[in-house]
Short mmCIF file of C-alpha atoms and ligand atoms in Angstrom, two decimals:
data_model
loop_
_atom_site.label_atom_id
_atom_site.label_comp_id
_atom_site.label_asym_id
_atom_site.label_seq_id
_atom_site.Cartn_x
_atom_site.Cartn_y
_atom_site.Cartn_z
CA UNK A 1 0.00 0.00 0.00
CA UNK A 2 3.65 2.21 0.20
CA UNK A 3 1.31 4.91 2.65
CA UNK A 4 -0.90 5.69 -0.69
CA UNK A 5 -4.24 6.39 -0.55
CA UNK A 6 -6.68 6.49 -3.87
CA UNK A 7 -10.38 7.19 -2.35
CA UNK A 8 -13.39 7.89 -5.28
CA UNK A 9 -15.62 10.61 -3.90
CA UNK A 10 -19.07 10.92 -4.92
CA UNK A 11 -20.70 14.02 -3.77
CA UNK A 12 -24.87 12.19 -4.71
CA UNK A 13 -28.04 14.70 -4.22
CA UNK A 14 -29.57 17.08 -2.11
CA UNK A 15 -27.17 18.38 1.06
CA UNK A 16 -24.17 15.55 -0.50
CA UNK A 17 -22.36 18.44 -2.09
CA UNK A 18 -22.59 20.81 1.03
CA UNK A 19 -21.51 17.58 3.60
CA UNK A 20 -19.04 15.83 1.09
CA UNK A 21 -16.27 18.27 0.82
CA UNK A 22 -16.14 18.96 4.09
CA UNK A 23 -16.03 15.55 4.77
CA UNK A 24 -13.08 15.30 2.23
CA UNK A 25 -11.51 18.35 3.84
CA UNK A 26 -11.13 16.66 7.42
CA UNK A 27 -9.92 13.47 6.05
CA UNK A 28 -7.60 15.18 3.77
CA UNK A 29 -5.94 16.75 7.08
CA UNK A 30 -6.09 13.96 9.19
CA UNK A 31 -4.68 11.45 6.42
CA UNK A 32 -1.72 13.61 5.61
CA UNK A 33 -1.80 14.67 8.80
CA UNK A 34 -0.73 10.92 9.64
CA UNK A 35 1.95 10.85 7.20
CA UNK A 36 -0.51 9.30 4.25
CA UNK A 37 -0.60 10.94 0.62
CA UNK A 38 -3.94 10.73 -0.98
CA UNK A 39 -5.33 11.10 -4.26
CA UNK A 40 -9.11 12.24 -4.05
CA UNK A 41 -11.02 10.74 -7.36
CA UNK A 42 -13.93 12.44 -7.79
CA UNK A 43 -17.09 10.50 -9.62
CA UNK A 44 -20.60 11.55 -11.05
CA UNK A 45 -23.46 10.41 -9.20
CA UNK A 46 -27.31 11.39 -9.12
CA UNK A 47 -29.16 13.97 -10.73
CA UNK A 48 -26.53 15.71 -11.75
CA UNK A 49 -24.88 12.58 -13.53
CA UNK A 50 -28.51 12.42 -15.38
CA UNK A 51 -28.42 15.78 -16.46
CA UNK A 52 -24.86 15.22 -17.42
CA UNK A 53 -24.69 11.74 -18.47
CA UNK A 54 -28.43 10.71 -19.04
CA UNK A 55 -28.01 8.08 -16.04
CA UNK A 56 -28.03 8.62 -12.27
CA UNK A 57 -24.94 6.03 -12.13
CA UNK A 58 -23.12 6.61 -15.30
CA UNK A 59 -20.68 4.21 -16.67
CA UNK A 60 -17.95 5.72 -16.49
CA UNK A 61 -18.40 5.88 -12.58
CA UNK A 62 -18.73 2.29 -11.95
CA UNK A 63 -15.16 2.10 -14.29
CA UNK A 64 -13.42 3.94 -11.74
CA UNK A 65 -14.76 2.40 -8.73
CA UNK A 66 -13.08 -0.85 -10.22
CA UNK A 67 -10.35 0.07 -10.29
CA UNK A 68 -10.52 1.83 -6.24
CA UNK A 69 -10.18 -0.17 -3.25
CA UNK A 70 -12.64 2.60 -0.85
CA UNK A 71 -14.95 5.69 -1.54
CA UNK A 72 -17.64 7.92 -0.20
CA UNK A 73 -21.04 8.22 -1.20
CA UNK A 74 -22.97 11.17 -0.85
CA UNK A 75 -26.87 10.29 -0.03
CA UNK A 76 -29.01 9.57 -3.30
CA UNK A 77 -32.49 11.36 -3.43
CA UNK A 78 -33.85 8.41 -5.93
CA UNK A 79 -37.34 9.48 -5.07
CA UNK A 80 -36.52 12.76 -6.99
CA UNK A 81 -34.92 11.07 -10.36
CA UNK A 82 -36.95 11.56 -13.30
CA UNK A 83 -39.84 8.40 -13.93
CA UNK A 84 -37.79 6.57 -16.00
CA UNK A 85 -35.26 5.70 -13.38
CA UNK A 86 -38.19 4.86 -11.04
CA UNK A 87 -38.43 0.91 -10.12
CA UNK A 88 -34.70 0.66 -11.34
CA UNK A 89 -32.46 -0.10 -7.89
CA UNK A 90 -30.77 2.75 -6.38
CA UNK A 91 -27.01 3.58 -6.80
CA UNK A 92 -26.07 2.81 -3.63
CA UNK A 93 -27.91 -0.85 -3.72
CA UNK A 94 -26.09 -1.15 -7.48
CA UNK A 95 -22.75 -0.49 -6.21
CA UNK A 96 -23.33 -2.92 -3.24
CA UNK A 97 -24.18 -5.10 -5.33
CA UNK A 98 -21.74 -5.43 -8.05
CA UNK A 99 -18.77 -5.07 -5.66
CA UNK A 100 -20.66 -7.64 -3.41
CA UNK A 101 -20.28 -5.50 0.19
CA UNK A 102 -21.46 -8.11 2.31
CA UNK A 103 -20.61 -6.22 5.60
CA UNK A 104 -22.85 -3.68 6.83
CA UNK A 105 -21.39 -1.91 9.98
CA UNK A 106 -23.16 0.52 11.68
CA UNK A 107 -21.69 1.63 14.97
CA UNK A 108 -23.69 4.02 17.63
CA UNK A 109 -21.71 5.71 20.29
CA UNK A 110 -23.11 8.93 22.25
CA UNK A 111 -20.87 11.69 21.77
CA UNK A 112 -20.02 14.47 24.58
CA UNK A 113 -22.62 16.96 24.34
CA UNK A 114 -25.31 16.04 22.57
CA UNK A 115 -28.30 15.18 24.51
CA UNK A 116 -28.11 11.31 23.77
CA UNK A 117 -31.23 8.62 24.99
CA UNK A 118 -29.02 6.51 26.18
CA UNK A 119 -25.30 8.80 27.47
CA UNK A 120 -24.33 5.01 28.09
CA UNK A 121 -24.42 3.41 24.30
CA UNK A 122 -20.93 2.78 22.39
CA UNK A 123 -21.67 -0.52 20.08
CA UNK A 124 -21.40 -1.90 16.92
CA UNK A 125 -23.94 -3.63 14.56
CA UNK A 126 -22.24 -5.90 12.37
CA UNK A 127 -25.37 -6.73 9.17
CA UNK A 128 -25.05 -9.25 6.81
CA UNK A 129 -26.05 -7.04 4.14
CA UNK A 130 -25.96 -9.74 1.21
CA UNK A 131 -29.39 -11.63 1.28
CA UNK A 132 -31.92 -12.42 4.23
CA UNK A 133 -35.71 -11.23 2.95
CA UNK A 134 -34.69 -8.35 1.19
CA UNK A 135 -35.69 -8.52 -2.40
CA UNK A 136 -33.36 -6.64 -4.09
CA UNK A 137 -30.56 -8.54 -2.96
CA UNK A 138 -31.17 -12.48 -2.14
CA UNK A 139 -31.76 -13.46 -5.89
CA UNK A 140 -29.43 -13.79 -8.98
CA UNK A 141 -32.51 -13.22 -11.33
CA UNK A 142 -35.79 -11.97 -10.67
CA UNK A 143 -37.26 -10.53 -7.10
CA UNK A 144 -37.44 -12.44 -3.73
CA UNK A 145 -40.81 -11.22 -3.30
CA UNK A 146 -43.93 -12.84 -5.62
CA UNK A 147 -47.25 -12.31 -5.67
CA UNK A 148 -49.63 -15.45 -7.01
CA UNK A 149 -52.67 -13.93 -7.10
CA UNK A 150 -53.43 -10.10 -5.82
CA UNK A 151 -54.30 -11.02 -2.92
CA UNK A 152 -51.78 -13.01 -1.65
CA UNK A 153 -47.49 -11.76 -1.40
CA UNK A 154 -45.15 -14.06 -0.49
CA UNK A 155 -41.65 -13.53 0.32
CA UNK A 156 -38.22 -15.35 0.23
CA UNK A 157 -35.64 -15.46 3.22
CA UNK A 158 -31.88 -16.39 1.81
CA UNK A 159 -29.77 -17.81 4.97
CA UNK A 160 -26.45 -19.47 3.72
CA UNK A 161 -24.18 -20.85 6.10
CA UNK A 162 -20.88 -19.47 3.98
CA UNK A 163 -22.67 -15.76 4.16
CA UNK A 164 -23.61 -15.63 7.87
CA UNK A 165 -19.86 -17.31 9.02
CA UNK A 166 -18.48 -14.48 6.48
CA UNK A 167 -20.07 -11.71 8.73
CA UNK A 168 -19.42 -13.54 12.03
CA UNK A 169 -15.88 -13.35 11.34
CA UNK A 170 -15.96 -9.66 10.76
CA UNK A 171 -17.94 -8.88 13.91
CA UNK A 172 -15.30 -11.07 15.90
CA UNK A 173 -12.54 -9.37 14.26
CA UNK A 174 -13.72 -6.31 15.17
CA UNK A 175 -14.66 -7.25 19.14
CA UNK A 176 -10.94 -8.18 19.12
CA UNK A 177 -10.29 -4.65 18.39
CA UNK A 178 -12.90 -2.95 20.64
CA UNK A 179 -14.42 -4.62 24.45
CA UNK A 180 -14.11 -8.75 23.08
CA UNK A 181 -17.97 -9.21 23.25
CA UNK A 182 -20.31 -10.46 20.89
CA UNK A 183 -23.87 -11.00 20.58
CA UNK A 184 -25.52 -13.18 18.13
CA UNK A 185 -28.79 -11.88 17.22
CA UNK A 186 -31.62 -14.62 15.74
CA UNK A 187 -34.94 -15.75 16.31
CA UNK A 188 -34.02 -19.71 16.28
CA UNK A 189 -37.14 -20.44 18.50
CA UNK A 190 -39.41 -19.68 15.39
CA UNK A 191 -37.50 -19.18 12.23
CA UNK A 192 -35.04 -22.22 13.13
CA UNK A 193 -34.11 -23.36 10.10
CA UNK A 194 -33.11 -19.48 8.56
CA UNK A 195 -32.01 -17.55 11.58
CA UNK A 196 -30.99 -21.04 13.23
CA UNK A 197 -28.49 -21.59 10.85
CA UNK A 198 -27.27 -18.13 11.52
CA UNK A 199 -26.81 -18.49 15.01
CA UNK A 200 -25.00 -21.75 14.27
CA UNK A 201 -22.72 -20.15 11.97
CA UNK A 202 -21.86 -17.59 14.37
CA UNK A 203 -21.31 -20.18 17.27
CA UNK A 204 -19.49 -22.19 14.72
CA UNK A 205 -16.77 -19.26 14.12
CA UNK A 206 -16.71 -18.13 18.05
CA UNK A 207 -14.60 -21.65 18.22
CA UNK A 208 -11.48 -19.53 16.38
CA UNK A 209 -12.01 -16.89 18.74
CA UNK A 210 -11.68 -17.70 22.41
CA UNK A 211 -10.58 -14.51 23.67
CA UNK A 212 -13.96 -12.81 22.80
CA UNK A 213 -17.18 -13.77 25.00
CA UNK A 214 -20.02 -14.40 23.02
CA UNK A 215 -23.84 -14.53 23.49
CA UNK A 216 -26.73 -14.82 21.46
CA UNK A 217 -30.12 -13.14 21.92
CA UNK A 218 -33.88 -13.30 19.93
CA UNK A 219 -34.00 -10.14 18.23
CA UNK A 220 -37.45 -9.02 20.36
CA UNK A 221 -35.57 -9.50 23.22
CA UNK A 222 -32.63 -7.48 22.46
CA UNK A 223 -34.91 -4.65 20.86
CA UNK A 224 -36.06 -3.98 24.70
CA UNK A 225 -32.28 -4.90 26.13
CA UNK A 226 -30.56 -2.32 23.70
CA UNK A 227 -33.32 0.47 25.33
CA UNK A 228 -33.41 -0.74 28.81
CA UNK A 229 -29.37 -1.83 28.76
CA UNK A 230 -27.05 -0.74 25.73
CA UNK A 231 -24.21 -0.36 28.21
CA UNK A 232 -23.90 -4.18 28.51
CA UNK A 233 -23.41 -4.87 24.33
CA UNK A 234 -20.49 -4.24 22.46
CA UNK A 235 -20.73 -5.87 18.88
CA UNK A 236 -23.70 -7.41 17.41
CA UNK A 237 -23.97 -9.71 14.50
CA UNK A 238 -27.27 -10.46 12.81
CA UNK A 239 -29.22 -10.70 9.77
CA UNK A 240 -29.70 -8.17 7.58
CA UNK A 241 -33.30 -7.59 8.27
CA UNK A 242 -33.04 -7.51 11.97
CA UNK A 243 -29.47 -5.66 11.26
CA UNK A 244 -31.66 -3.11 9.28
CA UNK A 245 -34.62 -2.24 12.43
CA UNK A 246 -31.98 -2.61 15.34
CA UNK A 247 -29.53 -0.18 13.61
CA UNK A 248 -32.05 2.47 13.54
CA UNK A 249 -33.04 2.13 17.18
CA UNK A 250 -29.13 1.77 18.32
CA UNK A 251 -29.16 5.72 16.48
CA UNK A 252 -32.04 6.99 17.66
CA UNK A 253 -30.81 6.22 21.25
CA UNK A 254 -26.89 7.51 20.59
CA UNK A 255 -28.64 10.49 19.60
CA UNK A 256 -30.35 10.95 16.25
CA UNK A 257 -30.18 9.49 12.95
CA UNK A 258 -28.26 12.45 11.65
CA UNK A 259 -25.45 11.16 13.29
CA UNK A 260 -25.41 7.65 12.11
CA UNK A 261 -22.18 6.67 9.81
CA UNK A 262 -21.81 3.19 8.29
CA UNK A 263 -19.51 1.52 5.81
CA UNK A 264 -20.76 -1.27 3.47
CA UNK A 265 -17.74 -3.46 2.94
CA UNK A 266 -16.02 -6.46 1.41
CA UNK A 267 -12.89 -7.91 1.76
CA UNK A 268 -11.43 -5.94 -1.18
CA UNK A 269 -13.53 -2.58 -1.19
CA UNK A 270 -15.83 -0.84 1.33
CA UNK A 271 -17.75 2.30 0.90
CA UNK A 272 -18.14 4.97 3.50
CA UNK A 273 -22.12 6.03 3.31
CA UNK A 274 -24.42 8.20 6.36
CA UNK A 275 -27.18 6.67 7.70
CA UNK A 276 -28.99 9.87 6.59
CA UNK A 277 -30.71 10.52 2.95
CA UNK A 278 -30.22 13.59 0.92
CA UNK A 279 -32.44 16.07 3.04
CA UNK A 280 -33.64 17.80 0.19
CA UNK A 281 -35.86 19.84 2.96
CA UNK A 282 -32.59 21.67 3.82
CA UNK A 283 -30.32 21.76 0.88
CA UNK A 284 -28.14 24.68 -0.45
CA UNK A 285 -29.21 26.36 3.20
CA UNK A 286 -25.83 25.52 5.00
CA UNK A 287 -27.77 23.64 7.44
CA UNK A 288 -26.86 20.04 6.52
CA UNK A 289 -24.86 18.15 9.71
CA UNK A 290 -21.54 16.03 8.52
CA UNK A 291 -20.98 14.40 11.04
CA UNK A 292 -22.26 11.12 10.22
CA UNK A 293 -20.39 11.00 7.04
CA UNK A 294 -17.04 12.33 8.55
CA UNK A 295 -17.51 9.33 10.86
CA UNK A 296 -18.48 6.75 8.13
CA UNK A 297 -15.05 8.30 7.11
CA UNK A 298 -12.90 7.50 9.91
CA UNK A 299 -14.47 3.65 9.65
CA UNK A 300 -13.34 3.88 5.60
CA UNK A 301 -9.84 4.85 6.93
CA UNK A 302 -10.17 2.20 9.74
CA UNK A 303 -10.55 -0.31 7.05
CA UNK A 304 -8.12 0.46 5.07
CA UNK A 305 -5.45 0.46 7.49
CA UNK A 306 -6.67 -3.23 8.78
CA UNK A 307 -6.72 -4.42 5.84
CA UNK A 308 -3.08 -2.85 4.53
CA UNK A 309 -1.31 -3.70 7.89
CA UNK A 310 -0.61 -0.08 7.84
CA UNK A 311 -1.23 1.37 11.36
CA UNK A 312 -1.74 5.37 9.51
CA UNK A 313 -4.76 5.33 8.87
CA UNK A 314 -6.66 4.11 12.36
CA UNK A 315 -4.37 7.02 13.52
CA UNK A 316 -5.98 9.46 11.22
CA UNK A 317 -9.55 7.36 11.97
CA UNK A 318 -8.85 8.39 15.76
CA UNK A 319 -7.72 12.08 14.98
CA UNK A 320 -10.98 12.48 13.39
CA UNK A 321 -13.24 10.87 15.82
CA UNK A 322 -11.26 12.92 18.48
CA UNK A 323 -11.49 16.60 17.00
CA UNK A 324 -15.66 15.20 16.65
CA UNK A 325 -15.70 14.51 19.71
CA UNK A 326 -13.89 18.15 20.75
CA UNK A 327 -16.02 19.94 18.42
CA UNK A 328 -19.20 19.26 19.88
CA UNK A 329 -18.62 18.58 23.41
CA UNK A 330 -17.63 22.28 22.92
CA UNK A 331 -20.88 23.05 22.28
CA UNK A 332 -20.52 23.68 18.89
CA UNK A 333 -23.05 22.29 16.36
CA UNK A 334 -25.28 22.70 13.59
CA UNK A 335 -29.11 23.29 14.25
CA UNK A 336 -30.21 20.15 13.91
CA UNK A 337 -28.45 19.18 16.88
CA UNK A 338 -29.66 22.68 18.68
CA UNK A 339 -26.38 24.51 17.77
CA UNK A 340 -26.15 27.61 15.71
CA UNK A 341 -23.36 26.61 13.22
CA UNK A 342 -23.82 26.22 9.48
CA UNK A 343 -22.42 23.36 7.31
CA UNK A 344 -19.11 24.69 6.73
CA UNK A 345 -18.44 26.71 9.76
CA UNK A 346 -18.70 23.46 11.49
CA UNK A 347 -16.49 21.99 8.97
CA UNK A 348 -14.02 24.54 9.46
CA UNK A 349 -13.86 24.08 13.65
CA UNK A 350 -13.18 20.36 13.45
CA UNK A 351 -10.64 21.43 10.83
CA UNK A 352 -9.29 23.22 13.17
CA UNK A 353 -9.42 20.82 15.83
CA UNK A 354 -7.30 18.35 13.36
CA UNK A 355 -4.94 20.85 12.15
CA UNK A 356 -4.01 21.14 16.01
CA UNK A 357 -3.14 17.83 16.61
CA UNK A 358 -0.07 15.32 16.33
CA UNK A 359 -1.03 12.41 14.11
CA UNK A 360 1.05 9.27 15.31
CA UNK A 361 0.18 5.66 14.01
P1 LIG B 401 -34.05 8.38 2.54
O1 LIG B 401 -35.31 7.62 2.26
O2 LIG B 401 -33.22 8.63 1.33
O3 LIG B 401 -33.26 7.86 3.71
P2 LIG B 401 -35.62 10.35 3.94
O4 LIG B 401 -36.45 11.39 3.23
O5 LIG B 401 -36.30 9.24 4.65
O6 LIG B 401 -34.49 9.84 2.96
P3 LIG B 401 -33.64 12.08 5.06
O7 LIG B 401 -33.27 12.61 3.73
O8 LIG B 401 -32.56 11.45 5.86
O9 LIG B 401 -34.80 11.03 5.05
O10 LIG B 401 -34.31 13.27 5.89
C1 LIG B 401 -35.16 13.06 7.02
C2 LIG B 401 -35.15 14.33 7.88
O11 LIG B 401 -33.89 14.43 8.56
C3 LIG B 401 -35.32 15.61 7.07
O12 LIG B 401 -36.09 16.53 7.77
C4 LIG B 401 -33.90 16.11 6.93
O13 LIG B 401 -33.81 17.51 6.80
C5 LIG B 401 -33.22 15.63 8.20
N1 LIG B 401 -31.81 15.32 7.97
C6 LIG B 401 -31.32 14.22 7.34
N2 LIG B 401 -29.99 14.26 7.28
C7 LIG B 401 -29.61 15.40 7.87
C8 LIG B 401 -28.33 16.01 8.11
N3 LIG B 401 -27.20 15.43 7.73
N4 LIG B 401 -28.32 17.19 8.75
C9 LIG B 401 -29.46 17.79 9.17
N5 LIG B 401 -30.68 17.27 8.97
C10 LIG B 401 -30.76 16.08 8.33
#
């Protein structure tokens, strides 16, 4: 990896090109900051790619992002494409697809200063993101869901053993790296053969990893434990369904799905993406909140440096996630989050906060 980093940026629809270069802006700091060149690539996405290119995904696009190992996405506002692109599958569910990011991770942690339902939360969803029930995904041809007559819908669950032991072995890896707890997260008592073959999986790849103390809960269950007790989890691994519903809770009670980052990843590429859409309510007003794609960031950079054995990038991950951290437990925020800072001012102060720092890997 010689210290080299190549990362596509894609700045998507509504508030992406207000949040996405001051995303790039931090990381740029941060990752040179830690002694890492990097070549930004930026890529045509959205409705500005149609207007351009006639397509919200244009070919040329998903050229470049074969030949990248990482990028950011910038939230898609498919609702607002033009009919013609209606019914078609999003970019983002395009480019998870083709690159086959099987790994959803969606970590919640309460930062300082914001008011947060639950002060106590700092955990990590690990989703299988590559079939389960959702249709667009668990089929090579055609839709998991059918519909025989009109009256009756019927719907196709996808459990391989090969997927859910792929994911258990990324939550693991990442418990080794964080409190060495995970939770399996199933419904075996009713869906055993699916979501029991899940847990097994799971269990199955715990063997390799003594170290880490694993349980396994029924995803009702752990809907009340994660309000009542999110203190006591640190990584969770489930399906992608469950994955989907818990990850939006786990935000809601870190603070707010504004602040939610993810990364969809594979072995070979991942892409950083917020938890948020493209807020078309707010955009061009310098009101849009980064955070949770300067985070999705940090896990991009997190990532790489894992999986290049190069210890540079967590460092620039954890300069990042520290100047956050600063930045608001100083009070300072943008409105959604009952500060008084626009889009780039707040850009500018965790700038600052990097700038300030000494990067060491
Ligand atoms: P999607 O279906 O694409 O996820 P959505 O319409 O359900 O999109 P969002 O685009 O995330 O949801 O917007 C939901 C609400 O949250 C809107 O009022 C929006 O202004 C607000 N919001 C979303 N992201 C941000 C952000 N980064 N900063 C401030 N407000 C945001």
């Amino acid at each position: 990896m010689n210290g080299q980093l190549r990362v596509g940026v894609i700045d998507g629809d509504g508030i992406g090109p207000e949040i996405v270069p001051v995303v790039r802006e931090i990381a740029d700091a941060a990752v040179r900051g830690a002694g890492l060149t990097v070549e930004w690539v930026p890529l045509a996405m959205g409705l500005s790619a149609i207007e351009s290119d006639g397509d919200p995904l244009p070919a040329a696009t998903l050229d470049a992002l074969d030949g990248l190992d990482c990028w950011i996405l910038g939230p898609h506002d498919s609702a607002g494409y033009p009919d013609r692109f209606r019914g078609s599958l999003t970019p983002g569910a395009v480019i998870r697809k083709r690159y086959g990011l099987y790994a959803n991770l969606r970590p919640a942690r309460a930062y300082p200063g914001v008011a947060a339902v639950r002060p106590d939360i700092d955990l990590l969803i690990a989703r299988e993101n590559s079939e389960g029930l959702y249709a667009d995904r668990n089929m090579a041809l055609g839709s998991g869901e059918f519909m025989p007559t009109p009256d009756v819908a019927l719907a196709v669950g996808v459990i391989t053993r090969a997927a859910s032991q792929r994911i258990a072995r990324v939550a693991f890896e990442h418990a080794r790296r964080r409190r060495n707890h995970v939770t399996v997260v199933h419904k075996a008592n009713v869906l055993t053969m699916t979501t029991g073959l899940f847990r097994d999986a799971c269990l199955a790849v715990a063997r390799d990893y003594p170290e880490v103390t694993v349980d396994e809960q029924h995803v009702d269950a752990m809907a009340a434990l994660l309000v009542r007790r999110p203190g006591d989890f640190d990584v969770i691994v489930t399906e992608n369904l469950f994955g989907d519903i818990l990850s939006d809770l786990t935000a809601e009670l870190a603070g707010s799905l504004g602040l939610a980052a993810s990364i969809n990843a594979s072995d070979e590429k991942a892409m950083a993406q917020a938890g948020h859409g493209a807020a078309p309510d707010i955009a061009g007003q310098d009101r849009a909140n980064p955070v949770a794609l300067v985070e999705s960031t940090a896990m991009l950079l997190d990532w790489w440096s894992v999986r290049g054995h190069d210890d540079r990038g967590a460092a620039a991950a954890s300069a990042i996630r520290a100047a956050l951290s600063e930045t608001l437990a100083a009070g300072e925020a943008t409105a959604d989050l009952g500060g008084s800072m626009g889009t780039a001012e707040f850009g500018a102060a965790v700038l600052g906060r990097i700038s300030g720092q000494r990067i060491t890997g």
